Structure formats: C-alpha cells, structure tokens
Amino acid sequence: MTIAKLNDLGQEIFLSRYAYPGETKWQERAKAIARTVAAAETDEDKVVVERTFYEAISSGDFIPGGRIIFGSGRSGGKHNLLNCFVIIPEDTVDSIGKTIQDMYKISCAGGGIGFNVSKIRPKGDNIGTVSNSAPGSVSVLKMINEVGEHVKSGKNRRTALMGILNITHPDLLEFLHVKLDNGELENFNISVAITNRFIEAVQLDEPWYFTFNNKEYHNYLLTATNTKGEQRELSVIALDEVDAIKRAEGFHREDWTETFEVIMRKDIMAKWLWDRIWTNAVDSGDPGIYNIDLANSYTNVSYFEDLPSTNPCGEISLPSYGNCCLGNLNLANMVLPDGSDVDWKRLAKTVRTGIRFLDDVLTVNHFPTPECKEVGHRSRRIGLGVMGLHYMLINLGLVYGSEKCLEFLERLFATIRDESYKTSIYLARDKAPFPAFDRDKYLSESFAKTLPIRIRHYIRKFGIRNAVMLTIPPTGTISMLLGVSSGIEPIFSAMYNRRYRQGNIWKEQLVVDPLFKEYYLDGKNLDAFVGAYDVDPEDHMKVQATIQHYIDSCISKTINLPADFESKNMIEQALEFAPYLKGMTIYKAGSKGNEPLQAIPLTEENVKKYMQLPEIETASADGQACSLAGGGCGD
C-alpha cells in the first residue's frame, strides 16, 4: 500500500491545522479518522471497512473534508464533522432570533453557514399597525455579520458566511449597495438568486419589478428639497407614489427639513440590473450568481425539499438546517504511471470507498443543533467532490478547457456519477434508503432521469441511501496538504512571486508549482501548464457546464479574469451560460486590493531565467476559488 508523502508545506499545514497532540505523521491521523468513522459499521464489517478507509486516506486517494480530518478521534468524542450549513430565517421575531442563536452555535462548532433572507419583509413595509417600520432583510444580515465578528475574535477561524437575496426581492438594490458600495457585511460572500424568468427578461430587454407576498414594487424617482432650496434626486422602491414618499421620509432623509415629491415611476430594466450585477462582480468579486431555479429543478429532492441557499463557497445547495458532509477524490493519483490513461479501477474503488465513508460520517457525527440532525438524516445528503483535476489533465497531456479536455471530462464524471449511485444503491439494500425516499417521485426528478437505465432499475428495486451525493468543493487547504491542484480549478500559475509578511518586514519569494518543477527537471513537454488567468473565461465556463451535467448538487468554481479585463466582455458570455450553471463566481486580478501572489508569464525566457534561481519554494496555489478563510467549504 502506498503512503502519501507530504511535502514541506503539506507537513506544515498538517501539523498546524489538523494534527492531534502527539501526531507527527499523516498516517497517524488517517488511522484515527478511519477508526472514528468506521464505528458506524456493524461489528461484522467494522474491521474490513476501517482498513479500507485507512488505505484510501493514508495513500491520499481520498481526502475527507477539513472538519472530519480535524475532529475525528479527538478527546470528548462529540465533535461536529461537517463543514457547511444553511439557515433560512422566517419573517418573525422568534425565527430571526433563533437564526442568530443557531448561527452562533454552528460557527463555534466550525461550520460555515449560508442564508437566504428573501422571506424577510422589505425595508419600509408595515409591521402590524405600524406603517413603514420594517428594517428589512439587510438588517438581518448585519446582525449576523456582527455575531460573526465575535466568533472570529474567540480564537476560532474566521466564520464563513454566504448571504443570498432573490432577484425578485424589493431590498435587492440595498443588498448590493451595502456590500459593494459601503463595504459592509465583510464576513459574507454575497450572491443574487436569479430565476429563469429573470434570464428571459434580460434576453428580451424587459422592465423588471420586484415582488413580495404577491405585491408589486416599482422604482420611483423623487426630489428632496430642504429649507435652503437645495434639491437632490433619489430612487425609492415602493408600492405606489404615496408609499414612496413615506419610505423616503422614514429612511432616506439626509436633512431633517427635507420634503419629498414624486417625479415619476421609472422602471428598472432587467438588462440594466444584469449589467450592474456583472460589472460589480468583475470589479470586486461580488456578487456571485445562484441559479435558484436550476438548483431546485436539476436535483433529486424537489419533491420534499426546497433549496433556497448554498453554503458559503457555493458548492452545495441546501434546505434550511441542511448540511454538507464533504470528502474528495484525489484525481492526481488516478493516472497510470506512464500517463497513458486513467487508472479506472483505482478510481472506481476510491469512489465506492468515499461514498460509504461519507454516509458513515452522517451516522457518527454530532450535529450542532437538533434541526441540523433531523434534516441531515432525512435525505442523508453527502458531497463527494474531487481535487487534483488539473494535475490529472496535465499528466494525460490535455490542455484545460480544450475540446479534448471537455470530451474527457464527460467520460470521467459520468464514471464518478455512476459508481457513486451504484454504491449508494448497495448501501440502501444493506442498510436502508434515506427516510424521505419515494421510488416514483425520486425517479421522476430531473437529475435521476439522466442516470443510465440499469441504475434507475436498481433504484426502483433497492432504493438509494443518499438523496444527492456529488459536489465540487474548492479544497484549497487540503489540496495544499497533498500538494496537488485545487478542486476543478486550473493551477494559479506554473511560476509566481509570493509576497508575505514576516514580523514587520515584507518579503518576496519565487514559488514554482511542484508538478511543473518535476516536468521541467525531467525534460517533459510543458504545453499543458496553463494558469488560471491563461484560460479564456468562456473555457472556464465550458469546463464548469460540462461537469455540472454529472453533478447532482453545485460546483464551486471561479472564472478568473486578468487585471485589464473589461466587464462588458463578460456580460454576454455570462448570460449565455447562466441557464446551465447553478452558480457563477468571478475573480479579477487585483479586484480585492494588493495581492499576495503575482503570476509570472510562462515564456521560454522566463522559464530559463527563473528556474535557475536558488531557494525556490515549491507549493500549489489555486485561482481564488473561495475568498472566505474559515469555517467551511472542505478545508
């Protein structure tokens, strides 16, 4: 059996983030993880299953999510092993209060949390008999953000949060303004949940109005005049002209003497809104896009669950109090030594091990709240993902995003899908299907219809253990642990300069991707070494769309843009791919200020120059797959 050998950076990450006191080797942690999770098995199967788990983890073929790596086998024995959760607050004081309380519990247990606040009544709506008094959906996010500040200061890792608002919600413009213009909600990634109807309205260049509780809200243009005769114009989202003036009086006064007058109703065009979203996304990285209609249709759970939000990094759509149980196939290990093909037998075996492992994690896990446990067991949702895809492609001589690459990805992810579903069927036969399983309804779901006939037949006969089971997390830290590329991202760059602070001194260091260094020293072809910014945005989206067809949940994937990229060049491409992607995230070089990594163009001159320099650090870096540093998304 092969034991994974951690490089210096991987060993440093292991010791600083995951090792139990006294552990110095990865295989020691692998044993503890295998033993902890295999406790879910019967006495008859436990020994064999534990050994199988250990072999997959210690070899680096399968890597559990970070909470599983950290929490397994630790003192006390009652640890949350899941990375991410979702809470959907209802429009009541009690629900909002419970949301904040449960958010604190989950964050302290190491979980990242997504929120969709679209059920909260808009700012300026009535509360009972008190007119125009509602603080709105954004105020709930501000309260959650403040709690996140205190979790961060309590020696936990930074709390990871996702804030989502539906494109139909009247608070949408404030939602965008608070994060993008005012720089608030800094503990949040934010996304706009778009619909098929909105995409159609953009394509047809139609007006867009907002709705809540079957009421229409439109944009009104007003003038504000103070006692000095000074005037300004403002826009207010309201039910009618009278309501617009009342909302302006309550929330938009800049001078206490101001009076307001409606000029006209000025409808917002859907295309203008789309352009604004994407201009901001290109310029700052926020907001992302969550295709809420596709997420709720291209799944297996629409007959018993609604999926209004994702976790913080966007790789899994969840119901309220849903959670994600993550683990990843290390695709870099799945290539035959001569690079001629994938080791399909090794891949299939690892898929089977990963599915069983994650299902067992749900059984042994200690959930942070009773609601999380109830929802987790209802569907037995798991998230088998991948890492090292780009390393696999390089070793097979495939250029990221090329036509040959896309054809290969179809075969690869169809194999992962089919092996995952067959394993879950066998688990259902031997244990039980997930509690909410209904044969006819399940097999009528959109994703289940894409399965091969033989697998659908087995589901009808035996049921299935896990309602959904496939995702693509970003895997930033755990990829660096094993020294491979992250998730399905291309490598950041074959060579780059890293700026870092040591004490009060800023230092700069040349970093070379370890696989690139190996290829260079062995005199191999370097053509497949394209970096995140070398890949055309359309090719980024083609890769994601190709893989999404075989993934029953979502994908965390960043579309990397060079610093001189114009936002107008992204707007039409994003609209073209929006119907096929459950989520879209942009990162433009330099959009978040000074960057610690600077790519070095892979020219022949640069290769000759930089590869001769001494003291080269060898490390992997991805293309900013998820900007949140803690609490979830697989690390």
XYZ file of C-alpha atoms in Angstrom:
635
model
C 0.000 0.000 0.000
C 1.284 3.467 -0.935
C 1.514 6.086 1.817
C 1.093 9.713 0.804
C 4.282 11.727 1.272
C 3.600 15.311 2.318
C 5.973 17.972 1.047
C 7.292 20.605 3.450
C 4.284 22.873 3.012
C 1.864 19.952 3.388
C 3.585 18.802 6.580
C 3.440 22.338 7.965
C -0.295 22.551 7.209
C -0.898 19.129 8.738
C 0.898 19.967 11.985
C -0.584 23.446 12.357
C -4.208 22.751 11.403
C -5.115 19.093 11.686
C -2.732 17.008 13.824
C -3.876 15.764 17.223
C -1.335 16.427 20.029
C 1.433 13.833 19.661
C 0.733 13.107 15.984
C 3.586 13.821 13.580
C 2.638 11.751 10.530
C -0.313 11.822 8.143
C -0.910 8.082 8.519
C -1.495 8.559 12.263
C -4.331 10.975 11.534
C -5.606 8.625 8.809
C -5.880 5.804 11.358
C -7.839 7.982 13.777
C -10.205 9.123 11.023
C -10.793 5.580 9.739
C -11.413 4.239 13.231
C -13.826 7.044 14.164
C -15.935 6.819 11.021
C -15.942 3.014 10.733
C -17.627 2.924 14.165
C -20.871 3.366 12.204
C -20.499 -0.137 10.763
C -21.690 -3.399 12.290
C -19.187 -5.461 14.257
C -19.131 -7.928 11.370
C -17.976 -5.298 8.852
C -16.069 -2.872 11.041
C -12.542 -4.289 10.737
C -12.613 -4.635 6.951
C -14.260 -1.251 6.399
C -11.845 0.522 8.741
C -8.894 -0.920 6.845
C -10.418 0.150 3.521
C -10.949 3.676 4.825
C -7.399 3.830 6.155
C -5.844 2.665 2.892
C -7.758 5.254 0.858
C -6.961 8.147 3.225
C -3.347 7.335 4.077
C -2.493 6.914 0.383
C -4.042 10.282 -0.436
C -6.539 8.721 -2.862
C -9.459 10.029 -0.782
C -9.325 13.101 1.463
C -12.163 13.911 3.869
C -13.317 17.471 4.455
C -11.336 19.547 6.913
C -13.763 19.196 9.826
C -13.596 15.416 9.507
C -9.803 15.468 9.425
C -9.654 17.787 12.434
C -12.439 16.359 14.598
C -12.096 12.596 14.222
C -10.854 10.799 17.327
C -10.370 13.892 19.449
C -10.913 13.949 23.202
C -14.525 14.165 24.286
C -15.604 12.276 21.189
C -18.554 14.553 20.403
C -17.487 16.746 17.531
C -19.221 18.226 14.532
C -17.522 16.731 11.463
C -19.476 18.690 8.867
C -18.208 21.807 7.128
C -21.232 23.758 5.984
C -24.847 24.539 6.843
C -27.757 26.706 5.730
C -30.367 28.559 7.807
C -33.384 30.294 6.266
C -34.946 32.858 8.632
C -38.690 33.315 8.531
C -40.345 36.723 8.767
C -40.890 36.630 12.540
C -39.011 37.960 15.564
C -38.707 34.456 17.029
C -37.277 32.996 13.820
C -34.741 35.789 13.377
C -33.648 35.428 16.992
C -33.288 31.659 16.640
C -31.354 32.114 13.398
C -28.789 34.286 15.168
C -28.568 31.898 18.122
C -28.129 28.830 15.912
C -25.670 30.650 13.676
C -23.504 31.241 16.742
C -23.705 27.571 17.779
C -22.833 26.324 14.308
C -19.989 28.818 13.826
C -18.471 27.865 17.174
C -18.641 24.228 16.044
C -16.554 25.160 12.987
C -19.339 25.264 10.408
C -19.777 27.833 7.667
C -23.357 28.956 7.040
C -25.397 30.199 4.099
C -28.504 32.368 4.465
C -31.219 33.388 2.047
C -33.091 36.285 3.649
C -35.750 36.631 0.969
C -38.554 35.650 3.354
C -37.898 38.788 5.428
C -40.323 41.595 4.567
C -38.772 44.530 2.688
C -37.397 47.611 4.374
C -40.196 50.136 4.899
C -43.077 47.661 4.872
C -45.638 47.773 7.658
C -45.304 45.746 10.836
C -48.838 45.211 12.081
C -50.439 48.626 12.514
C -47.083 50.448 12.489
C -46.610 51.756 8.968
C -43.295 51.780 7.123
C -41.423 50.365 10.116
C -39.816 47.122 8.888
C -35.974 47.272 8.994
C -35.732 44.867 6.045
C -33.713 41.836 5.022
C -30.313 43.551 5.002
C -30.656 44.398 8.699
C -30.822 40.669 9.472
C -27.569 40.107 7.585
C -25.960 42.966 9.518
C -26.902 41.352 12.823
C -25.483 38.013 11.684
C -22.322 39.723 10.457
C -21.822 41.310 13.884
C -22.082 37.932 15.594
C -19.536 36.648 13.101
C -17.117 39.314 14.296
C -17.275 37.905 17.810
C -16.831 34.310 16.687
C -13.741 35.452 14.815
C -12.339 37.098 17.935
C -12.905 33.975 20.020
C -9.795 32.135 18.716
C -11.852 30.259 16.148
C -11.054 30.557 12.478
C -12.862 33.354 10.720
C -16.517 32.475 10.359
C -17.576 31.764 6.758
C -20.947 33.170 5.704
C -22.979 33.390 2.499
C -25.768 35.936 2.096
C -28.279 35.396 -0.724
C -31.210 37.535 -1.803
C -33.641 36.658 -4.582
C -33.646 38.819 -7.713
C -37.359 39.455 -7.056
C -36.916 40.945 -3.555
C -37.560 44.696 -3.153
C -34.433 45.083 -0.982
C -32.132 43.906 -3.783
C -30.619 47.306 -4.617
C -29.905 47.993 -0.941
C -28.427 44.491 -0.631
C -25.972 45.234 -3.433
C -25.249 48.763 -2.209
C -24.434 47.810 1.387
C -21.831 45.224 0.387
C -20.407 46.715 -2.786
C -20.551 50.468 -2.165
C -20.393 50.714 1.623
C -18.004 47.812 2.232
C -20.203 46.329 4.977
C -21.006 42.624 5.555
C -17.306 41.829 5.368
C -17.775 38.331 6.823
C -20.095 37.479 3.929
C -19.777 36.347 0.392
C -22.969 37.526 -1.289
C -24.938 36.122 -4.211
C -28.067 37.065 -6.104
C -30.523 34.217 -6.670
C -31.664 34.524 -10.279
C -34.620 32.818 -11.951
C -35.458 31.574 -15.418
C -37.957 34.419 -15.752
C -35.264 36.969 -14.987
C -32.909 35.468 -17.568
C -35.735 35.671 -20.113
C -36.450 39.303 -19.158
C -32.782 40.176 -19.688
C -32.737 38.485 -23.084
C -35.919 40.313 -24.141
C -34.779 43.620 -22.573
C -37.966 43.876 -20.496
C -38.724 46.033 -17.431
C -38.185 44.332 -14.073
C -40.246 44.906 -10.961
C -39.907 43.390 -7.512
C -42.457 41.332 -5.595
C -43.165 40.270 -2.022
C -46.288 38.499 -0.732
C -47.942 38.915 -4.150
C -47.445 42.709 -4.103
C -45.578 44.573 -6.843
C -42.872 47.100 -6.003
C -41.603 49.588 -8.574
C -38.852 52.174 -8.747
C -39.918 55.791 -8.165
C -37.815 58.861 -8.897
C -38.219 61.617 -6.274
C -36.838 65.055 -5.487
C -35.833 66.031 -1.965
C -35.889 69.748 -1.101
C -34.619 71.317 2.120
C -35.440 74.746 3.598
C -32.448 76.284 1.819
C -33.981 75.334 -1.505
C -31.297 72.742 -2.187
C -32.506 69.757 -4.167
C -31.335 66.269 -4.907
C -32.829 63.289 -6.713
C -33.228 59.811 -5.304
C -34.813 56.499 -6.218
C -37.117 54.576 -3.885
C -38.545 51.084 -4.340
C -42.185 51.269 -3.230
C -45.739 50.069 -3.772
C -47.064 53.370 -5.151
C -46.354 57.121 -5.112
C -47.757 57.712 -1.621
C -45.768 54.777 -0.266
C -42.635 56.075 -1.988
C -42.891 59.405 -0.131
C -43.471 57.654 3.214
C -40.435 55.397 2.691
C -38.338 58.406 1.706
C -39.411 60.243 4.856
C -38.603 57.268 7.025
C -35.315 56.037 5.544
C -33.832 58.486 3.028
C -33.667 61.878 4.737
C -30.217 63.466 4.686
C -31.504 66.723 6.230
C -34.349 66.799 8.766
C -36.011 69.657 6.863
C -36.226 67.780 3.579
C -39.583 67.315 1.889
C -40.178 64.876 -0.939
C -42.071 64.926 -4.199
C -42.505 62.128 -6.737
C -41.314 62.967 -10.218
C -42.262 59.740 -11.980
C -42.252 55.986 -11.851
C -39.062 54.903 -13.579
C -38.996 51.171 -14.239
C -35.742 49.292 -13.876
C -34.808 47.309 -16.953
C -33.775 43.686 -16.372
C -30.730 44.161 -18.615
C -29.602 47.181 -16.570
C -29.828 45.084 -13.411
C -27.904 42.209 -15.041
C -25.220 44.613 -16.247
C -24.861 46.139 -12.797
C -24.527 42.736 -11.136
C -21.799 41.652 -13.523
C -19.958 44.948 -13.569
C -19.710 44.731 -9.784
C -18.743 41.057 -9.953
C -15.887 41.793 -12.336
C -14.721 44.849 -10.406
C -14.921 43.431 -6.868
C -15.640 39.682 -6.921
C -19.169 40.201 -5.505
C -21.918 39.317 -6.032
C -21.922 35.755 -7.236
C -24.885 34.250 -9.055
C -27.042 31.433 -7.695
C -29.412 29.984 -10.301
C -32.129 29.076 -7.829
C -34.473 27.643 -10.473
C -31.857 25.276 -11.888
C -30.711 24.244 -8.404
C -34.285 23.344 -7.463
C -35.090 21.536 -10.697
C -31.851 19.720 -11.607
C -31.754 17.646 -8.449
C -33.348 14.609 -6.799
C -35.052 16.281 -3.841
C -37.586 18.771 -5.210
C -40.467 16.550 -4.109
C -39.635 17.030 -0.423
C -37.132 19.897 -0.100
C -36.713 23.487 -1.206
C -33.131 24.673 -1.831
C -33.066 28.456 -1.342
C -29.386 28.828 -0.495
C -25.913 27.402 -0.843
C -23.139 27.038 1.674
C -20.510 29.843 1.840
C -18.427 28.696 -1.122
C -21.409 27.731 -3.240
C -20.714 24.049 -3.887
C -23.871 22.626 -2.366
C -27.491 23.838 -2.362
C -29.334 23.146 0.866
C -32.677 23.458 2.645
C -32.953 25.288 5.938
C -30.762 23.489 8.514
C -29.340 21.331 5.744
C -25.666 20.463 5.985
C -22.905 19.153 3.760
C -20.731 16.150 4.531
C -17.666 16.564 2.323
C -14.852 14.394 1.033
C -12.802 14.369 -2.151
C -11.257 12.045 -4.692
C -7.650 12.942 -5.395
C -7.671 12.715 -9.182
C -3.941 13.417 -9.338
C -3.435 9.863 -8.025
C -5.725 8.306 -10.633
C -3.408 8.363 -13.655
C -1.381 5.313 -14.712
C 2.394 5.749 -14.130
C 3.143 6.073 -17.843
C 0.456 8.755 -18.289
C -1.311 6.726 -20.961
C -4.748 6.628 -19.309
C -6.747 6.920 -16.121
C -6.447 4.066 -13.657
C -10.180 3.419 -13.931
C -10.179 0.509 -11.453
C -8.444 2.578 -8.794
C -10.845 5.449 -9.419
C -13.940 3.234 -9.125
C -12.661 1.659 -5.918
C -11.972 5.058 -4.383
C -15.415 6.344 -5.358
C -17.039 3.375 -3.638
C -14.928 3.907 -0.529
C -15.681 7.642 -0.476
C -19.451 7.210 -0.682
C -19.513 4.636 2.112
C -17.180 6.758 4.221
C -19.311 9.907 3.930
C -22.504 8.009 4.650
C -20.885 6.664 7.822
C -19.821 10.179 8.827
C -23.502 11.165 8.952
C -24.117 8.295 11.367
C -21.282 9.090 13.792
C -21.484 12.884 13.562
C -22.637 15.046 16.478
C -24.768 17.779 14.933
C -24.670 21.302 16.408
C -28.489 21.579 16.640
C -31.381 19.071 16.655
C -32.764 20.634 13.458
C -29.477 20.012 11.644
C -29.598 16.358 12.646
C -33.211 15.943 11.557
C -32.651 17.496 8.137
C -29.313 15.725 7.655
C -30.790 12.298 8.286
C -33.954 12.981 6.271
C -32.038 12.998 2.985
C -28.649 11.599 4.082
C -27.123 14.174 1.727
C -23.382 13.807 1.190
C -20.908 15.614 -1.030
C -18.264 13.577 -2.822
C -16.034 16.009 -4.665
C -12.681 16.000 -6.412
C -9.309 17.684 -6.215
C -6.243 17.479 -8.441
C -8.228 17.630 -11.701
C -5.751 19.918 -13.421
C -2.840 17.722 -12.354
C -4.683 14.776 -13.881
C -5.208 16.683 -17.126
C -1.544 17.704 -17.277
C -0.386 14.140 -16.687
C -2.664 12.997 -19.507
C -1.399 15.746 -21.819
C -4.755 17.551 -22.002
C -4.975 21.343 -22.117
C -7.504 22.756 -19.640
C -10.696 23.823 -21.447
C -9.782 22.339 -24.832
C -12.271 20.237 -26.819
C -10.352 17.052 -25.982
C -10.411 18.060 -22.333
C -14.204 18.529 -22.391
C -14.745 15.144 -24.059
C -12.543 13.511 -21.430
C -14.401 15.255 -18.594
C -17.682 13.793 -19.809
C -16.333 10.261 -19.506
C -14.580 10.958 -16.200
C -17.535 12.479 -14.394
C -20.043 10.048 -15.865
C -17.913 7.290 -14.310
C -17.797 9.074 -10.945
C -21.558 9.640 -11.056
C -22.434 6.069 -11.966
C -20.082 4.451 -9.428
C -21.391 6.784 -6.711
C -25.021 5.965 -7.417
C -24.387 2.218 -7.614
C -22.611 2.315 -4.251
C -25.447 4.257 -2.641
C -27.915 1.685 -4.023
C -25.912 -1.158 -2.458
C -25.867 0.709 0.861
C -29.649 1.119 0.668
C -30.002 -2.600 0.022
C -27.806 -3.479 3.020
C -28.923 -0.725 5.404
C -31.952 1.318 4.307
C -32.856 4.040 1.816
C -32.850 7.627 3.067
C -36.054 8.280 5.104
C -37.702 10.609 2.560
C -37.181 8.179 -0.337
C -40.185 7.604 -2.628
C -39.429 5.425 -5.672
C -41.756 7.012 -8.180
C -41.142 10.588 -7.097
C -37.387 10.117 -6.888
C -37.125 8.582 -10.331
C -39.224 11.443 -11.735
C -36.645 14.002 -10.618
C -34.654 15.751 -13.365
C -31.224 14.547 -12.309
C -32.372 10.964 -11.705
C -33.676 10.909 -15.274
C -30.115 11.368 -16.566
C -28.957 8.129 -14.919
C -28.394 5.022 -17.069
C -31.382 2.691 -17.315
C -29.682 -0.093 -15.348
C -29.043 2.255 -12.402
C -32.616 3.537 -12.456
C -33.763 -0.090 -12.421
C -31.633 -0.815 -9.333
C -33.016 2.276 -7.583
C -36.545 1.062 -8.207
C -35.629 -2.366 -6.848
C -33.461 -1.477 -3.818
C -33.902 2.241 -3.196
C -30.940 4.560 -2.626
C -29.135 5.501 0.580
C -28.321 9.149 -0.204
C -30.687 11.567 -1.942
C -27.834 13.507 -3.557
C -24.133 12.747 -3.262
C -21.968 14.720 -5.697
C -20.464 18.191 -5.482
C -17.290 20.135 -6.318
C -15.815 21.994 -3.305
C -12.864 24.390 -3.640
C -10.493 22.234 -1.453
C -7.899 24.995 -1.116
C -6.074 23.984 2.068
C -6.454 20.224 1.771
C -5.129 20.413 -1.794
C -2.031 22.152 -0.471
C -1.836 19.478 2.232
C -1.259 16.882 -0.509
C 0.496 19.206 -2.947
C -1.994 18.985 -5.819
C -4.223 21.397 -7.749
C -7.428 22.555 -6.091
C -10.917 21.243 -6.919
C -11.560 21.547 -10.651
C -9.566 24.792 -10.859
C -6.545 25.242 -13.082
C -3.321 25.910 -11.200
C -2.792 29.573 -10.333
C 0.419 29.727 -12.353
C 3.366 27.450 -13.056
C 5.601 30.116 -11.507
C 4.644 33.089 -9.374
C 6.011 35.580 -6.876
C 4.631 35.352 -3.365
C 4.618 38.397 -1.104
C 4.330 37.686 2.597
C 4.928 39.402 5.893
C 7.463 38.140 8.397
C 7.228 40.228 11.512
C 7.281 43.842 10.308
C 9.126 43.032 7.098
C 7.553 42.312 3.715
C 9.343 39.580 1.786
C 9.047 38.194 -1.727
C 9.671 34.633 -2.797
C 9.641 32.799 -6.101
C 7.275 29.829 -5.997
C 7.186 27.040 -8.567
C 4.320 24.604 -8.927
C 5.684 21.185 -7.838
C 4.391 19.311 -10.876
C 5.828 21.947 -13.198
C 9.195 21.652 -11.456
C 9.092 17.870 -11.882
C 8.228 18.172 -15.575
C 10.922 20.775 -16.168
C 13.670 18.760 -14.470
C 12.623 15.610 -16.371
C 12.602 17.456 -19.692
C 8.915 16.741 -20.341
C 6.546 18.744 -22.530
C 5.234 21.853 -20.713
C 2.375 22.761 -23.096
C -0.410 21.692 -20.689
C 0.742 24.089 -17.956
C -1.785 26.892 -18.366
C -2.566 29.074 -15.357
C -5.910 30.341 -14.087
C -5.548 33.666 -15.919
C -4.353 31.994 -19.132
C -7.676 30.158 -19.527
C -10.264 32.096 -21.518
C -13.376 32.939 -19.413
C -15.548 31.028 -21.881
C -13.370 27.936 -21.414
C -13.702 28.270 -17.640
C -17.484 28.220 -18.068
C -17.378 25.337 -20.563
C -15.490 23.201 -18.061
C -17.962 24.034 -15.304
C -21.027 23.460 -17.504
C -19.668 20.121 -18.741
C -19.074 18.853 -15.211
C -22.352 20.279 -13.856
C -24.301 17.862 -16.070
C -22.941 14.973 -13.959
C -23.156 16.657 -10.524
C -26.423 16.469 -8.574
C -25.556 19.425 -6.328
C -23.499 22.532 -7.166
C -19.947 23.475 -8.133
C -17.529 25.890 -6.522
C -15.604 27.281 -9.479
C -14.004 30.655 -10.114
C -13.874 32.361 -13.504
C -10.509 34.102 -13.363
C -10.048 37.349 -15.267
C -6.820 39.268 -15.951
C -6.440 42.750 -14.457
C -7.162 44.539 -17.763
C -10.362 42.603 -18.490
C -13.392 44.760 -19.372
C -16.666 43.910 -17.618
C -18.668 44.361 -20.850
C -16.817 41.363 -22.290
C -18.195 39.176 -19.504
C -21.838 40.259 -19.523
C -22.940 38.470 -22.701
C -20.885 35.337 -22.004
C -22.374 35.053 -18.526
C -25.895 35.372 -19.923
C -25.184 32.622 -22.451
C -24.060 30.149 -19.779
C -26.392 31.211 -16.941
C -29.129 28.651 -17.775
C -26.616 25.779 -17.477
C -24.721 26.694 -14.314
C -26.124 26.546 -10.795
C -23.605 29.119 -9.628
C -21.157 31.606 -11.133
C -18.279 33.380 -9.393
C -15.848 35.909 -10.854
C -12.404 36.936 -9.662
C -10.496 39.669 -11.487
C -6.812 40.039 -10.692
C -6.308 42.971 -8.325
C -10.022 43.465 -7.595
C -9.542 42.990 -3.858
C -6.515 45.240 -3.486
C -2.889 44.193 -3.200
C -2.485 40.508 -3.908
C -0.015 38.140 -2.250
C 0.510 36.169 -5.475
C 1.698 37.529 -8.819
C 1.806 35.178 -11.807
C 4.939 35.018 -13.946
C 4.166 34.579 -17.673
C 5.276 31.137 -18.852
C 7.591 32.274 -21.638
C 10.679 30.337 -22.664
C 12.819 33.259 -21.477
C 11.142 33.327 -18.044
C 11.438 29.574 -17.598
C 15.159 29.640 -18.304
C 15.652 32.667 -16.074
C 13.625 31.731 -13.019
C 14.296 28.005 -12.873
C 17.994 28.751 -12.358
C 17.395 30.801 -9.213
C 18.249 29.255 -5.819
C 15.919 28.752 -2.837
C 12.763 28.126 -4.820
C 9.773 27.313 -2.663
C 7.607 24.524 -4.064
C 3.886 24.964 -3.410
C 0.490 24.827 -5.062
C -1.993 27.671 -5.334
C -5.396 27.856 -6.961
C -7.181 30.748 -8.622
C -9.046 32.239 -5.654
C -11.703 29.512 -5.583
C -13.339 30.872 -2.466
C -12.435 34.066 -0.697
C -13.605 33.050 2.770
C -10.857 31.832 5.023
C -12.551 29.655 7.581
C -15.455 27.624 8.784
C -16.232 25.540 5.787
C -16.021 24.588 2.130
C -13.951 21.476 2.584
C -10.875 22.771 4.388
